[in-house]
PDB file of C-alpha atoms in Angstrom:
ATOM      1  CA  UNK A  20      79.471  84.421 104.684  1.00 79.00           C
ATOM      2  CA  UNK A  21      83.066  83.129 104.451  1.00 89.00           C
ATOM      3  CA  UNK A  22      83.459  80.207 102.444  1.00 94.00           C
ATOM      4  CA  UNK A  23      84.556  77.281 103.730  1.00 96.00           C
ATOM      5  CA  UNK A  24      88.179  75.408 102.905  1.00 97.00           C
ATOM      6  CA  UNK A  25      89.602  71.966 103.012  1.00 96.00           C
ATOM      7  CA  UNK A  26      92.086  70.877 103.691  1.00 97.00           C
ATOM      8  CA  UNK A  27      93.311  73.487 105.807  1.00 96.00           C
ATOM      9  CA  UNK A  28      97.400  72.850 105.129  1.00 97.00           C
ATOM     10  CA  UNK A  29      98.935  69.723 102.819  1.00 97.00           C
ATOM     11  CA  UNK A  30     102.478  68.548 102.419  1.00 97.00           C
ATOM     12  CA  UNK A  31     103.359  66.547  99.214  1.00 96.00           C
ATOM     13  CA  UNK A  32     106.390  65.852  97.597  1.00 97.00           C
ATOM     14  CA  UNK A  33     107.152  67.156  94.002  1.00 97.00           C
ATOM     15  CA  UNK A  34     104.896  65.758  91.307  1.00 96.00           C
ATOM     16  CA  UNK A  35     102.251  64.319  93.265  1.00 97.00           C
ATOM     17  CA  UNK A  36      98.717  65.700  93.294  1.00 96.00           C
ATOM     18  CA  UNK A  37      96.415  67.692  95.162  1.00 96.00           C
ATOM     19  CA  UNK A  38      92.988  69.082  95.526  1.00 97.00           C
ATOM     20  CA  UNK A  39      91.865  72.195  97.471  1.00 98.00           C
ATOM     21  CA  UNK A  40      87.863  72.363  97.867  1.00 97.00           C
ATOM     22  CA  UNK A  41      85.997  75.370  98.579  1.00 96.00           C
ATOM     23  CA  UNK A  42      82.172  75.415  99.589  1.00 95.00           C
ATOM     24  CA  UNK A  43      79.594  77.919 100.096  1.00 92.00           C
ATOM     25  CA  UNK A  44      76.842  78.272 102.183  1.00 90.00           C
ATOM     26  CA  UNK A  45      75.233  80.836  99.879  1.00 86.00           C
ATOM     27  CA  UNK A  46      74.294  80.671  96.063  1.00 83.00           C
ATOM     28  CA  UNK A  47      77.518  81.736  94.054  1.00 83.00           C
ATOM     29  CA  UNK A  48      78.008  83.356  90.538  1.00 83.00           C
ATOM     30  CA  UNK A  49      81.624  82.992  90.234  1.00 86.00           C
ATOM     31  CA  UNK A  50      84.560  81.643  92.241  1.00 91.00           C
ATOM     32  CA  UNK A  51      88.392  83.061  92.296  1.00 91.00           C
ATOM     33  CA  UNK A  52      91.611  81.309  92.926  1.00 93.00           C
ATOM     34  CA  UNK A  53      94.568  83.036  94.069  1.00 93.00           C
ATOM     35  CA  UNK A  54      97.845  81.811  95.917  1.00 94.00           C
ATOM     36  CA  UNK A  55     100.038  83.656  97.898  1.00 93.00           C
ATOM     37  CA  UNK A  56     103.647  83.133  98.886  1.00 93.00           C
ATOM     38  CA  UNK A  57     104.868  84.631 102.267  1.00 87.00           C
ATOM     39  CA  UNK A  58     105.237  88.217 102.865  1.00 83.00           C
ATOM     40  CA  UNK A  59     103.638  88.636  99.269  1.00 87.00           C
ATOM     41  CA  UNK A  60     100.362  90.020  97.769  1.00 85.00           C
ATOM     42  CA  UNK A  61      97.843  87.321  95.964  1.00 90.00           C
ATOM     43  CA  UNK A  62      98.454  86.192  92.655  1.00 89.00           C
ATOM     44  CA  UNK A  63      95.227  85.541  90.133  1.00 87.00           C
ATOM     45  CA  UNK A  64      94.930  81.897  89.262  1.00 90.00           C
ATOM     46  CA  UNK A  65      91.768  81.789  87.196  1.00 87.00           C
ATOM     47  CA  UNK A  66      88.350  82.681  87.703  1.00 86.00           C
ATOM     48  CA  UNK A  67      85.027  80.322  87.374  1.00 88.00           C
ATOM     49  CA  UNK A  68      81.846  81.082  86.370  1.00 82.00           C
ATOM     50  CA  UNK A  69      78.315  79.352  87.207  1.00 73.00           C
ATOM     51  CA  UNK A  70      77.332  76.834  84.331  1.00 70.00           C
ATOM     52  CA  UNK A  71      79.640  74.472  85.922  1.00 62.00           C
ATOM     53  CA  UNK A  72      82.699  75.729  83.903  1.00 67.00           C
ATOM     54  CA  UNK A  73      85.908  73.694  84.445  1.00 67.00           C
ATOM     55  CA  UNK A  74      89.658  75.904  83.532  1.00 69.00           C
ATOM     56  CA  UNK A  75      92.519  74.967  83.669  1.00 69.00           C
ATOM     57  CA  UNK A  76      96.530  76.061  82.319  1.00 70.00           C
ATOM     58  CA  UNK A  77      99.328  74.317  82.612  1.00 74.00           C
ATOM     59  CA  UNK A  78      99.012  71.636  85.553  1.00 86.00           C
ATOM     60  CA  UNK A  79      96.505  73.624  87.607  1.00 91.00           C
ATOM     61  CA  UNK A  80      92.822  73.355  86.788  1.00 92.00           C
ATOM     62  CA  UNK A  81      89.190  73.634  88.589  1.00 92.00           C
ATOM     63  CA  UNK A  82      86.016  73.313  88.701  1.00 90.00           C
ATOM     64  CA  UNK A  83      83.013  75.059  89.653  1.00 90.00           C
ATOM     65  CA  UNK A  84      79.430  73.188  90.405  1.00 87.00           C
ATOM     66  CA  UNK A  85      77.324  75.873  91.050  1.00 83.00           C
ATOM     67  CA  UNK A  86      74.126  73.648  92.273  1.00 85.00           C
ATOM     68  CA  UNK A  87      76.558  72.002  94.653  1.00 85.00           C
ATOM     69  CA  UNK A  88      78.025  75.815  95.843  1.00 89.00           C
ATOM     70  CA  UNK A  89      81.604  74.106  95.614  1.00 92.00           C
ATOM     71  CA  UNK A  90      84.672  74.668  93.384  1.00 93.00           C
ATOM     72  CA  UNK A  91      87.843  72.478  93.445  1.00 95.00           C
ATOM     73  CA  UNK A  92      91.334  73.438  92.201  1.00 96.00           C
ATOM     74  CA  UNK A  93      93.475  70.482  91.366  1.00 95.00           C
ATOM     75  CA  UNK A  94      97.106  70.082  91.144  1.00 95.00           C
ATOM     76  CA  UNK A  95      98.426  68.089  89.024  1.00 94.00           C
ATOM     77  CA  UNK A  96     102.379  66.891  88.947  1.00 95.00           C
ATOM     78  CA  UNK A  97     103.506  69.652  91.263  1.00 95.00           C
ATOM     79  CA  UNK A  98     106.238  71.787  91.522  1.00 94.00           C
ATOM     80  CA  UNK A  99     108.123  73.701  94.134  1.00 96.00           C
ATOM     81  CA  UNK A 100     106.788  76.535  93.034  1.00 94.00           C
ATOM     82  CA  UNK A 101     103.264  75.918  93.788  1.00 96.00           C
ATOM     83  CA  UNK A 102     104.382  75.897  97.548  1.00 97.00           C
ATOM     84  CA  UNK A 103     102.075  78.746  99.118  1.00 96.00           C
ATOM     85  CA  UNK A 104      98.734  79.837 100.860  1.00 96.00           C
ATOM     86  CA  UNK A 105      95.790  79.079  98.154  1.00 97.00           C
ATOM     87  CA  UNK A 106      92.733  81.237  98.544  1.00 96.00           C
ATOM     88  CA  UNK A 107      89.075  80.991  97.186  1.00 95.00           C
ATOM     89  CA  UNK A 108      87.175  84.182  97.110  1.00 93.00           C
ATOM     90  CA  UNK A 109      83.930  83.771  96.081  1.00 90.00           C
ATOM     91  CA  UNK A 110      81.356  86.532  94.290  1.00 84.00           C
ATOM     92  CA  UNK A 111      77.552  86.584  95.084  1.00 75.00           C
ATOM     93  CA  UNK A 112      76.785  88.565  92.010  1.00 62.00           C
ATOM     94  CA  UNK A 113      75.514  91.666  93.818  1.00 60.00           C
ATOM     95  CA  UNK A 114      78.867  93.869  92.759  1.00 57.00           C
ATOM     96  CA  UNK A 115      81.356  92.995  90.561  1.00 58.00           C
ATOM     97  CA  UNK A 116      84.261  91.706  92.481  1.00 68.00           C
ATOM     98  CA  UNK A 117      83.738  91.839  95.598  1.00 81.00           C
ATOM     99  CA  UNK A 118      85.083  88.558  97.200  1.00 87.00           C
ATOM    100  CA  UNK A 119      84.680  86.599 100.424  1.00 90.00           C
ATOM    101  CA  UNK A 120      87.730  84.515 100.668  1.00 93.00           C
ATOM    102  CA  UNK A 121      88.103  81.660 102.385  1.00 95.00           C
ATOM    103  CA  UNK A 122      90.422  80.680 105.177  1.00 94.00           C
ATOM    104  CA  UNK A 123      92.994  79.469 102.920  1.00 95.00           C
ATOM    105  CA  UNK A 124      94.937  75.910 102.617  1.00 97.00           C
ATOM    106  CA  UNK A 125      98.558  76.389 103.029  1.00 97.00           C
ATOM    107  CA  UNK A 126     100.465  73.505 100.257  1.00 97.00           C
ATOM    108  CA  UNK A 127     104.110  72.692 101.105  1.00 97.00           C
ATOM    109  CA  UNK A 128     105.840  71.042  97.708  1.00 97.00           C
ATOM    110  CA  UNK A 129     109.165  69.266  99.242  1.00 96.00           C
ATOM    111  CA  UNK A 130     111.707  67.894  96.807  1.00 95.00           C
TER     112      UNK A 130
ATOM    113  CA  UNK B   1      99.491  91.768  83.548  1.00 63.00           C
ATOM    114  CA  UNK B   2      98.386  94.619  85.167  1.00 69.00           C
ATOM    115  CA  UNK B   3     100.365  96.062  87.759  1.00 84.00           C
ATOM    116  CA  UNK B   4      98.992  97.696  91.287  1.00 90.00           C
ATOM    117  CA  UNK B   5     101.338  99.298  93.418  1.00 92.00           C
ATOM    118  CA  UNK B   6     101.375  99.997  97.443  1.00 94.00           C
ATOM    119  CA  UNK B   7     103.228 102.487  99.019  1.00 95.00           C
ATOM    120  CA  UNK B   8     104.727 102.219 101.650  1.00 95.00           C
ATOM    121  CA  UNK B   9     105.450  98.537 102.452  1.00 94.00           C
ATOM    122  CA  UNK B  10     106.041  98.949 105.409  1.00 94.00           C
ATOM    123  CA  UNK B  11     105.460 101.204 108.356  1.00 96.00           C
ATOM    124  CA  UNK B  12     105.844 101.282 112.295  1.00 96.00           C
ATOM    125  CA  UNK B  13     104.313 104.385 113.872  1.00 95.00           C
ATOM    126  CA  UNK B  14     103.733 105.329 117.629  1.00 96.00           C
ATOM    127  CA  UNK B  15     100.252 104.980 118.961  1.00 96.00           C
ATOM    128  CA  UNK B  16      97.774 107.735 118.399  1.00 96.00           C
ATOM    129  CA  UNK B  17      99.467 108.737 115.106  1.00 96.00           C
ATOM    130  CA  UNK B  18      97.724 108.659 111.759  1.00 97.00           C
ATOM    131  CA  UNK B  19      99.448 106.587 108.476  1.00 97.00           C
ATOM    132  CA  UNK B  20      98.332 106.851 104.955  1.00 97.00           C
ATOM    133  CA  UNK B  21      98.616 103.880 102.571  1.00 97.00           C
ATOM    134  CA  UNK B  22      98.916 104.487  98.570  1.00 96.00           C
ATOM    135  CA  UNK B  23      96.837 102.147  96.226  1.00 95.00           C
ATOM    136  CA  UNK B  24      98.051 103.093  92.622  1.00 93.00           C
ATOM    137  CA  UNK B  25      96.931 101.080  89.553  1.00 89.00           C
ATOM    138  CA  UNK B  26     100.103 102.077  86.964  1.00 88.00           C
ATOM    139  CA  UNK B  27      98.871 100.626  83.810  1.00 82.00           C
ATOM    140  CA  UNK B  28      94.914 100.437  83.761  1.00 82.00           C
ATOM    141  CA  UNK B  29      92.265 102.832  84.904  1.00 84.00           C
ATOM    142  CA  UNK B  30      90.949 100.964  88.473  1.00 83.00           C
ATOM    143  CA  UNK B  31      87.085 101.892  88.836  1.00 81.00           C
ATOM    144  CA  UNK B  32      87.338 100.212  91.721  1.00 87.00           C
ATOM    145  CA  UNK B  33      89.805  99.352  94.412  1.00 91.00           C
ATOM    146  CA  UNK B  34      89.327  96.848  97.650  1.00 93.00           C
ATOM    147  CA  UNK B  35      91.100  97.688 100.621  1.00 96.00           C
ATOM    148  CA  UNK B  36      91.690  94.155 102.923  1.00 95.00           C
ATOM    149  CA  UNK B  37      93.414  93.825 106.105  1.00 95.00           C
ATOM    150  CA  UNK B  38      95.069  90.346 106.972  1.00 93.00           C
ATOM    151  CA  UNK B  39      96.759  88.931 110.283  1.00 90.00           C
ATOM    152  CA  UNK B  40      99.012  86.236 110.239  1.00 86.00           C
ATOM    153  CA  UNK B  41      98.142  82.958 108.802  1.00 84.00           C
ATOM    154  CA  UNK B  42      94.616  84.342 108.314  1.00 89.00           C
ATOM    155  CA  UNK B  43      91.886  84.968 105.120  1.00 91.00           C
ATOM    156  CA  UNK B  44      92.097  88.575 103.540  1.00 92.00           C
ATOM    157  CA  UNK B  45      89.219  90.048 105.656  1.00 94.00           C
ATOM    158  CA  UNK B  46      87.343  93.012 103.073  1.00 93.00           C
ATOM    159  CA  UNK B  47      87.296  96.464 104.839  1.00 95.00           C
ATOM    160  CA  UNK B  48      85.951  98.544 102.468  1.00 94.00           C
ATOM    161  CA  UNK B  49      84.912  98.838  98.754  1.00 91.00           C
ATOM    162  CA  UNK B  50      86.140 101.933  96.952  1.00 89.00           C
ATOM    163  CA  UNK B  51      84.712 104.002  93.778  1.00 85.00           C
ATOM    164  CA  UNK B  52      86.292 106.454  91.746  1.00 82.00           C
ATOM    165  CA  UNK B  53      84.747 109.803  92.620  1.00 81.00           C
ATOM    166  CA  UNK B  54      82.258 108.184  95.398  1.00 83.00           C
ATOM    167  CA  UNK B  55      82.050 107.108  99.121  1.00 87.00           C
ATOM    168  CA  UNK B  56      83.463 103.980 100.238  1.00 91.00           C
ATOM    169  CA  UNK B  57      81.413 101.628 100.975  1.00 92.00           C
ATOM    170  CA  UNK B  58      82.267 100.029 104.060  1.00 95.00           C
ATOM    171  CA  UNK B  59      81.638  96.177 105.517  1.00 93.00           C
ATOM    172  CA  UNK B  60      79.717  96.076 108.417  1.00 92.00           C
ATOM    173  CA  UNK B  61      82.562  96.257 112.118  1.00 93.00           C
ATOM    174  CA  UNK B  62      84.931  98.375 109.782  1.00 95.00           C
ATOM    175  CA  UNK B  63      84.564 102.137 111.505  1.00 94.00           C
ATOM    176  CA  UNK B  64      84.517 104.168 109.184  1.00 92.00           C
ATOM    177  CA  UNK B  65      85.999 106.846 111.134  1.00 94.00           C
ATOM    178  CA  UNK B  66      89.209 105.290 111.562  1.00 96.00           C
ATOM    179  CA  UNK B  67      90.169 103.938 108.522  1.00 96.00           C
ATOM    180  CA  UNK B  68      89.945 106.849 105.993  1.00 96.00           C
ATOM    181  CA  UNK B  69      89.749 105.870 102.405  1.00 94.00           C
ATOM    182  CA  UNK B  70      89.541 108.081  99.505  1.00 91.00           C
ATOM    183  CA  UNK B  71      89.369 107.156  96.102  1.00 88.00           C
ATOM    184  CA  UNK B  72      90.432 110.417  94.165  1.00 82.00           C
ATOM    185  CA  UNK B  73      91.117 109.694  90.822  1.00 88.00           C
ATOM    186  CA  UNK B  74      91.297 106.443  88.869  1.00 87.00           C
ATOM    187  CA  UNK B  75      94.512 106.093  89.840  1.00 90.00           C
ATOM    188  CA  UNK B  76      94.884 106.391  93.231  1.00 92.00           C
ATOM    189  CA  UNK B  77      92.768 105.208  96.040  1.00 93.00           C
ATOM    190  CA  UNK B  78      94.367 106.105  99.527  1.00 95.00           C
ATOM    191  CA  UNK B  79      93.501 104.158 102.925  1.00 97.00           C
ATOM    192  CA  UNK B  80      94.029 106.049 106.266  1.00 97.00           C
ATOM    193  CA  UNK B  81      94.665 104.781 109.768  1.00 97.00           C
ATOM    194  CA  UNK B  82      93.949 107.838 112.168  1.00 96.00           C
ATOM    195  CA  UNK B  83      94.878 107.411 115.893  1.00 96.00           C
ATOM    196  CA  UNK B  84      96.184 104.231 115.289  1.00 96.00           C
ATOM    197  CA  UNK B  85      96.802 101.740 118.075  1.00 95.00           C
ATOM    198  CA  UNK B  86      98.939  98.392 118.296  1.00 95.00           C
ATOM    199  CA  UNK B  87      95.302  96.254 117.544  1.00 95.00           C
ATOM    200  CA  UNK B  88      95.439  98.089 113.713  1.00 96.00           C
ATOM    201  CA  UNK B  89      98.800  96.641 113.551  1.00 96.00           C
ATOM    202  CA  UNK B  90      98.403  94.137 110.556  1.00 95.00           C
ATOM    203  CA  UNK B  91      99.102  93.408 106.694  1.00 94.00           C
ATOM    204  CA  UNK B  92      97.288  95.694 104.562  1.00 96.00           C
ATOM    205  CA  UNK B  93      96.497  94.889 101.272  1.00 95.00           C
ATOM    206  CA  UNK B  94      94.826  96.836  98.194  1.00 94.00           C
ATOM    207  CA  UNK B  95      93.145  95.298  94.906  1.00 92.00           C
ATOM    208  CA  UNK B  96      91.971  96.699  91.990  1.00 89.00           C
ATOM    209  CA  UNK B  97      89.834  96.042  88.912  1.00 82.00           C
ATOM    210  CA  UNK B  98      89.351  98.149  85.898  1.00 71.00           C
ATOM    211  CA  UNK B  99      85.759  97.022  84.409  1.00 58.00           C
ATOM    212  CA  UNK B 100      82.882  98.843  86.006  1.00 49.00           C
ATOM    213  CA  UNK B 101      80.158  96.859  87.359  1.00 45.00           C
ATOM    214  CA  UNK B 102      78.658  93.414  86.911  1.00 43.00           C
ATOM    215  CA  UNK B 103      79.645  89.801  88.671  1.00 45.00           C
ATOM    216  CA  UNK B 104      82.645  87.903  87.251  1.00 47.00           C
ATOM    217  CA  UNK B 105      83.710  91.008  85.433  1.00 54.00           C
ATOM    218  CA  UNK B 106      87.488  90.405  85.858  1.00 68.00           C
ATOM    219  CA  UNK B 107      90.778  89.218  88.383  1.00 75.00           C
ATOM    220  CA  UNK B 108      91.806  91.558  90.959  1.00 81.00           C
ATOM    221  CA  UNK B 109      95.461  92.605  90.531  1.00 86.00           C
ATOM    222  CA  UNK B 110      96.660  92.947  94.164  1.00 90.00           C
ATOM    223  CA  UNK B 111      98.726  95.689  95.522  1.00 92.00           C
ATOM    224  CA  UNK B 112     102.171  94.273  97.349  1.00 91.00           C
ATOM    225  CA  UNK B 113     101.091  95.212 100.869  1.00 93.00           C
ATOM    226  CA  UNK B 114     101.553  97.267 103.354  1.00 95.00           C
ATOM    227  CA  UNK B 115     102.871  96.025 106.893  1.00 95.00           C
ATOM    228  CA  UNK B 116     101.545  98.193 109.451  1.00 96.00           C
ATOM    229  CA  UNK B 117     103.453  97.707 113.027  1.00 96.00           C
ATOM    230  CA  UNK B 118     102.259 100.256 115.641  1.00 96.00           C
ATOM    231  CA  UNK B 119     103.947 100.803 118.709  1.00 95.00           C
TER     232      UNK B 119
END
């Protein structure tokens, strides 16, 4: 089952904030991030693990509640590079890697 | 990191012909490699699981048939359109990890994409 994301598109203007949510119906062992710029193949953010793990590197963190089935990515003090389509895929723990991604949120960074 | 490679990036064909996309991992050994189709503005929608020296493993609507995957060495894993028609037009993309096996193993290192435009 795909998981679900919100919000589905959001405009801010360099250095403010956002959060992109991702919930599952099912239970999840881990939960991907990847963003991907136009015309361009998905780039690996970080990956999250159940036991509620929270990552982050540089301005760009999550976290991963496991009981809840949700993950959040937050972005913190953005830049115009972060501009892009950000996908969840989530893993059931069945197969190694195989993802359902979500529908994606599309984050516009103006100057 | 690691680097995947797709080949071609793009192609436009006539209807009825048959395209083969390359999947190469260049710097690892991929055990397995993900084969995704996406439309504009959508998700990346899995099509099929691949295994070195096994069957694909296909998600359930994919026909089997038509898209042709073959996952020869660890290396290479090839996806096949036969008889294509303007509906397979799309964005094809390939993924691959190199550790065998368990949940949360490792990232997927995507493949740049193939645009697929059949006329």
């Amino acid at each position: 089952q795909q998981p679900v994301q919100s919000p589905q598109a959001v405009i801010l203007r360099e250095g403010e904030d956002a959060v992109i949510n991702c919930s599952s119906s099912k239970a999840l062992y881990s939960v991907h991030w990847y963003r991907q710029k136009h015309g361009e193949a998905p780039v690996f953010l970080m990956i999250l693990l159940k036991g509620g793990e929270q990552k982050g590197h540089d301005k760009i963190s999550a976290s991963f509640n496991e009981k809840k089935q949700q993950s959040s990515l937050y972005l913190t003090a953005s830049q115009l590079s972060y501009s892009g389509t950000y996908f969840c895929g989530t893993e059931g723990g069945t197969s190694g890697s195989r993802l359902t991604f979500g529908e994606g949120t599309q984050l516009t960074v103006n100057p | 990191g690691a680097v995947v490679s797709q080949h071609p990036s793009w192609v436009i064909c006539k209807s009825g012909t048959s395209v083969k996309i390359e999947c190469r991992s260049l710097d690892f050994q991929a055990t397995t490699m993900f084969w995704y189709r996406q439309f504009p503005k959508q998700s990346l929608m899995l099509m099929a699981t691949s295994n070195e020296g096994s069957k694909a493993t296909y998600e359930q609507g994919v026909e089997k048939d038509k898209f042709l995957i073959n996952h020869a060495s660890l290396t290479l894993s090839t996806l096949t359109v036969t008889s294509a028609h303007p509906e397979d037009s799309s964005f094809y993309i390939c993924s691959a990890t190199g550790l065998a096996g368990g949940p949360g193993t490792g990232e997927l290192f995507f493949g740049e994409g193939s645009r697929l435009t059949v006329l």
